[in-house]
CSV table of C-alpha atoms in Angstrom, one decimal:
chain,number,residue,atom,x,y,z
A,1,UNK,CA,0.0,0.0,0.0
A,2,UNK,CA,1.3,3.2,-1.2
A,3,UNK,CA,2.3,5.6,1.7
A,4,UNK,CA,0.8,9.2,2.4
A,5,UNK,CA,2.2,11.8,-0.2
A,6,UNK,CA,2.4,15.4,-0.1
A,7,UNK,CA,3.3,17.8,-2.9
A,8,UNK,CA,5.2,19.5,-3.7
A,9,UNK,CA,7.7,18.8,-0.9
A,10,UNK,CA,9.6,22.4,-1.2
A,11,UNK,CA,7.9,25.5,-1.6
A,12,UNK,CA,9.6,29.0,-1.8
A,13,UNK,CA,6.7,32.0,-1.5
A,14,UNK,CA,7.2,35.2,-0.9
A,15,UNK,CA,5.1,37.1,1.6
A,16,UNK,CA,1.8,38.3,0.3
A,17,UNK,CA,1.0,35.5,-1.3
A,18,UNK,CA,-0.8,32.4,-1.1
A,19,UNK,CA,0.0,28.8,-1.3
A,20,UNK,CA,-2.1,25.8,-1.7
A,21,UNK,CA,-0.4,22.0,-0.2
A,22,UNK,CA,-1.7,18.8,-1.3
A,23,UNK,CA,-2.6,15.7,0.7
A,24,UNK,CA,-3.0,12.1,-0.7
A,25,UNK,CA,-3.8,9.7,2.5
A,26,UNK,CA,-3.3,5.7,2.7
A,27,UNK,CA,-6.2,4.4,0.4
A,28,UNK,CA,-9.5,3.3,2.3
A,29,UNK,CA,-8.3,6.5,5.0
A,30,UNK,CA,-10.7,8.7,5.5
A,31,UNK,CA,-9.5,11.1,8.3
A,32,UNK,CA,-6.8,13.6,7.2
A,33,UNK,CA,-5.2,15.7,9.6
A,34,UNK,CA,-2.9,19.0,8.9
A,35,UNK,CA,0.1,20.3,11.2
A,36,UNK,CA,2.8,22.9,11.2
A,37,UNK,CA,6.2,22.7,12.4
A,38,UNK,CA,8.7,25.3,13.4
A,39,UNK,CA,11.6,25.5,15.3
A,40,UNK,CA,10.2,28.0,17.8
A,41,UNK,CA,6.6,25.9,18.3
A,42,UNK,CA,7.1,22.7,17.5
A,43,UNK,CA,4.4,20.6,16.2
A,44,UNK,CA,1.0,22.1,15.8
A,45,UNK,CA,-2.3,20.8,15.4
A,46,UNK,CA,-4.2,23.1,12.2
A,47,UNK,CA,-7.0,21.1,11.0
A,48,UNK,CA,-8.7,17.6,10.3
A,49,UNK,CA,-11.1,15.8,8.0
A,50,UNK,CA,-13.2,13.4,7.9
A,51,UNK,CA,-15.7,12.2,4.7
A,52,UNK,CA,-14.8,16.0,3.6
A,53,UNK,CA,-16.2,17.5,6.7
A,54,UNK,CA,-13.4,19.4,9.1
A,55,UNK,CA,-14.1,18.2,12.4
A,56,UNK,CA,-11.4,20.1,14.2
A,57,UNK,CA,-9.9,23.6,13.8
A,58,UNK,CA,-6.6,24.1,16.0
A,59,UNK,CA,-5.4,27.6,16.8
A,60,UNK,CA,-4.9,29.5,13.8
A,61,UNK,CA,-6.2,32.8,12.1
A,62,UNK,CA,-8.2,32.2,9.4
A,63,UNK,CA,-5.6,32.5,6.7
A,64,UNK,CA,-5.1,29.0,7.2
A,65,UNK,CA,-8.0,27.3,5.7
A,66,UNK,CA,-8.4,23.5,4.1
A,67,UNK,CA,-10.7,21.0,2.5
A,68,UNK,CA,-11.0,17.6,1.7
A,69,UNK,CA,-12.4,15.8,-1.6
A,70,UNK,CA,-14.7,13.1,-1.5
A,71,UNK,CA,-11.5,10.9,-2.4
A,72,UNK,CA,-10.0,11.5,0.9
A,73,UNK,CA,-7.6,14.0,-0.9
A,74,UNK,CA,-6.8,17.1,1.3
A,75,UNK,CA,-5.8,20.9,0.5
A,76,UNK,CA,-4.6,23.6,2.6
A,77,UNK,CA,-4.9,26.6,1.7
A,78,UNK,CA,-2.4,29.4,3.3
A,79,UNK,CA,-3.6,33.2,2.3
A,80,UNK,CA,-1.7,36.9,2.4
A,81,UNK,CA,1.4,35.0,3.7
A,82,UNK,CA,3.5,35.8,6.7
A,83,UNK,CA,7.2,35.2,6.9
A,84,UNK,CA,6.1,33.7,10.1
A,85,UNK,CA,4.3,30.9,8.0
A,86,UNK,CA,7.5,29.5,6.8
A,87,UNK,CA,7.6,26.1,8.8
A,88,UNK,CA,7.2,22.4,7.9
A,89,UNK,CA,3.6,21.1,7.0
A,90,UNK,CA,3.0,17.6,7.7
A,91,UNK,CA,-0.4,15.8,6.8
A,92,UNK,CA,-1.5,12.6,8.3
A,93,UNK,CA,-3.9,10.0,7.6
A,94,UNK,CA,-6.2,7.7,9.2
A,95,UNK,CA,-9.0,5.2,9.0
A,96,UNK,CA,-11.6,7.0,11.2
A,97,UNK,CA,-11.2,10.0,13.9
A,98,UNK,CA,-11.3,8.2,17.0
A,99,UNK,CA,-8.7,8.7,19.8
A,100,UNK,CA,-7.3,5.1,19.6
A,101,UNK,CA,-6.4,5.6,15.5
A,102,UNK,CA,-3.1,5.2,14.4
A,103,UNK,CA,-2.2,8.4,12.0
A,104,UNK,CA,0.5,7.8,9.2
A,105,UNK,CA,2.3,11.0,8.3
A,106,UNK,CA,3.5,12.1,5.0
A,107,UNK,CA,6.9,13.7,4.8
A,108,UNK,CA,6.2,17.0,4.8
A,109,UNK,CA,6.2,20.4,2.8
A,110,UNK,CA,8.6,22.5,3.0
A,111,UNK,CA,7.5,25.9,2.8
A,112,UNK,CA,9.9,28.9,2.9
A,113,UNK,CA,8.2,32.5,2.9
A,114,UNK,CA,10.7,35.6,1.9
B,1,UNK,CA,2.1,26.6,29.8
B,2,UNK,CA,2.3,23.3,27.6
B,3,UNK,CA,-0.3,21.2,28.2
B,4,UNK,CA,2.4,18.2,27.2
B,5,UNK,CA,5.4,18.4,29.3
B,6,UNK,CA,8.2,15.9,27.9
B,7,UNK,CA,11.7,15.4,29.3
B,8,UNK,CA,14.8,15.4,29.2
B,9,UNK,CA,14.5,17.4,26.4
B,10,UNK,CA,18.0,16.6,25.3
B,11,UNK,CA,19.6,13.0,26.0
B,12,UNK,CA,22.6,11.4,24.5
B,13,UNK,CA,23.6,7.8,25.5
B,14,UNK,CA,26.2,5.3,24.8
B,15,UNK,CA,25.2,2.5,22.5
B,16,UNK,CA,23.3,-0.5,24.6
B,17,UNK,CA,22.3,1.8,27.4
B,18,UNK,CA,18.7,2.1,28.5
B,19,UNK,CA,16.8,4.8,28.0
B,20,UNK,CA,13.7,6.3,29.2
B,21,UNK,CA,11.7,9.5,27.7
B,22,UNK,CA,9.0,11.1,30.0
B,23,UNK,CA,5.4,13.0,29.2
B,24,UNK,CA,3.0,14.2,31.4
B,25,UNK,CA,0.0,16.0,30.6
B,26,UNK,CA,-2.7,18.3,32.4
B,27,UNK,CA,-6.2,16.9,31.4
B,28,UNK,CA,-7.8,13.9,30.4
B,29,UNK,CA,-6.7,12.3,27.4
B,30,UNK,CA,-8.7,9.9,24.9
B,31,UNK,CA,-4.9,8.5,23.6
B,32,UNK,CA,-1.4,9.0,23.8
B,33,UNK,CA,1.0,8.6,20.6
B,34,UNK,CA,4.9,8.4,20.6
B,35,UNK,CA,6.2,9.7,17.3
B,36,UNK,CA,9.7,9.5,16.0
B,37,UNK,CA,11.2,11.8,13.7
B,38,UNK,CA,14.5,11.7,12.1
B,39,UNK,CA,16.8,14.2,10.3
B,40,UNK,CA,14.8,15.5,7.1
B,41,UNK,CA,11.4,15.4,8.7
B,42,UNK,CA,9.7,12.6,8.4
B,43,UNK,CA,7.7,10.8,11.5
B,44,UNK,CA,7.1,7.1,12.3
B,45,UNK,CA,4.1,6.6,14.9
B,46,UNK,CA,5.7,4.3,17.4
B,47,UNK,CA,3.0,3.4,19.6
B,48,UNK,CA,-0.9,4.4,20.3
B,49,UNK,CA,-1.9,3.8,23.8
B,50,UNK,CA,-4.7,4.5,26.1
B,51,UNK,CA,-3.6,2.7,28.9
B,52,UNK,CA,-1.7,-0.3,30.6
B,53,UNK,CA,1.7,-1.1,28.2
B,54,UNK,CA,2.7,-1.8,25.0
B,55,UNK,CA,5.9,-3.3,23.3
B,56,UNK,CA,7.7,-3.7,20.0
B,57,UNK,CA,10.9,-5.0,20.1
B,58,UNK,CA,13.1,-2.9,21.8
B,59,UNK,CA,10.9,-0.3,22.4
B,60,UNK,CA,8.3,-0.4,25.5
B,61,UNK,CA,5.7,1.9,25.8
B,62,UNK,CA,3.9,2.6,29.4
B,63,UNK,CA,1.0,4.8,30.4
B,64,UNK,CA,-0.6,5.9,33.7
B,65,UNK,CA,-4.2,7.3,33.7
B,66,UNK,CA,-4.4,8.8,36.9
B,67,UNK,CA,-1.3,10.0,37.4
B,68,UNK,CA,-1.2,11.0,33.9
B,69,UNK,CA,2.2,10.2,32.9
B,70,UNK,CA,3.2,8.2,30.1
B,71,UNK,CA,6.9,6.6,29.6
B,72,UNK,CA,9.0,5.4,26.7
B,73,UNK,CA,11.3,3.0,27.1
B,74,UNK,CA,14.5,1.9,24.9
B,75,UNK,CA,15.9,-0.9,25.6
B,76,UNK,CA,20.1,-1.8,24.5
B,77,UNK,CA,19.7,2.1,22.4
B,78,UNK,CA,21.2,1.7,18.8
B,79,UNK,CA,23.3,4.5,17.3
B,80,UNK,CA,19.9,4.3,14.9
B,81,UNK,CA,17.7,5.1,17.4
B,82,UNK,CA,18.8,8.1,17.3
B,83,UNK,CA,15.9,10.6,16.8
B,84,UNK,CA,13.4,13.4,18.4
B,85,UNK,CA,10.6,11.7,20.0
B,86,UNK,CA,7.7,13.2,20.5
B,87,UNK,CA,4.8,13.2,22.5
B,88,UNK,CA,1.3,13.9,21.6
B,89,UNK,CA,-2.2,13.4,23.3
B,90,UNK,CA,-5.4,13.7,22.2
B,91,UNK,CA,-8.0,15.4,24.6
B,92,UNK,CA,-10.9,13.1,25.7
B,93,UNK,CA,-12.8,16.4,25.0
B,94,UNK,CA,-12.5,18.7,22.0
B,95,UNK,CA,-10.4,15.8,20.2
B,96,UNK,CA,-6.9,17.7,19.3
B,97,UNK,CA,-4.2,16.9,19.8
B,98,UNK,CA,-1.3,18.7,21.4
B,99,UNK,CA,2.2,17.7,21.5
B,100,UNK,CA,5.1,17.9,23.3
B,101,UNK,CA,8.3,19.9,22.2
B,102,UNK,CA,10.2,16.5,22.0
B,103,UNK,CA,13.5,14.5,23.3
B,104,UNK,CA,16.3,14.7,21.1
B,105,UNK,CA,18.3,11.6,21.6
B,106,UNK,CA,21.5,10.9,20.3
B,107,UNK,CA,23.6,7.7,20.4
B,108,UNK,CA,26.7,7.4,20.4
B,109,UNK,CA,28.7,4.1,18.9
């Protein structure tokens, strides 16, 4: 079974702009889950879906935004970007939402805003 | 305040020692995950647990509900075990989860 992939895996932006990440999950997952990681904050949670409904919003403004296809494939969306934003976005997939579920992570964007 | 405390945060051992990571967290928790992450970014989920103890192979994984602590265990550490582990629960209420800011653990041959 193929793994989770994200594209594209480098991004260079500059600020101002927007940037749009894609997320394939494990087939038959339906739960796809969205994190950022800096040096300064570690890992943190942004979003997750399930059946293309988000069921959780972490702690970010609005700019961050995501969606989910009814293929289980994810977006993010990142808008007016902030060199702030520049960080390591992981996805993660899963069979269902519950607690106990096992997430498999893809290996990240790479997204550098000047 | 982190809701995840982990330590040490920084750990480096010679090869066969055993090692121990700790997290504790603040509220109640639905599960606890141990990730790995090596150089370049990509993580491994090591273990799920919601209580009681798991194990796979040299790595033993514990958790106590009510004194909401969870341990990670490596047992005769491998020069490739080196890694950040991280913890990460997910509440019993609201369903996030929040992670720890990780142990980096080095090796040594």
């Amino acid at each position: 079974k193929a793994g989770v992939t994200q594209t594209p895996r480098y991004l260079i932006k500059t600020r101002g702009q927007q940037v749009t990440l894609s997320c394939s999950p494990i087939s038959g997952h339906r739960s796809v889950s969205w994190y950022q990681q800096t040096p300064g904050q570690g890992l943190q949670f942004l979003f997750e879906y399930f059946s293309e409904t988000q069921r959780n919003k972490g702690n970010f403004p609005g700019r961050f935004s995501g969606r989910q296809f009814s293929n289980s494939r994810s977006e993010m969306n990142v808008s007016t970007l902030e060199l702030g934003d520049s960080a390591l976005y992981l996805c993660a997939s899963s069979i269902g939402t519950g607690g106990e579920e096992t997430q498999y992570f893809g290996p990240g964007t790479r997204l550098l805003v000047l | 305040k982190n809701e995840v405390e982990q330590s040490p945060q920084n750990l480096t051992a010679q090869e066969g020692e055993f090692i121990t990571i700790n997290c504790s967290y603040s509220v109640g928790i639905s599960a606890l995950h141990w990730l790995q992450q090596h150089p370049g970014g990509g993580i491994v989920s090591l273990f799920m647990l919601s209580s009681g103890k798991k194990k796979h192979g040299r790595l033993i994984a514990t958790i106590n509900i009510q004194e909401k602590h969870s341990s990670l265990h490596i047992t005769a550490s491998h020069p490739r075990d080196s890694a950040v582990y991280i913890c990460a629960v997910r509440w019993a209420s609201g369903n996030q989860f929040y992670f720890g800011t990780g142990t980096s653990l080095t090796v040594i041959p």
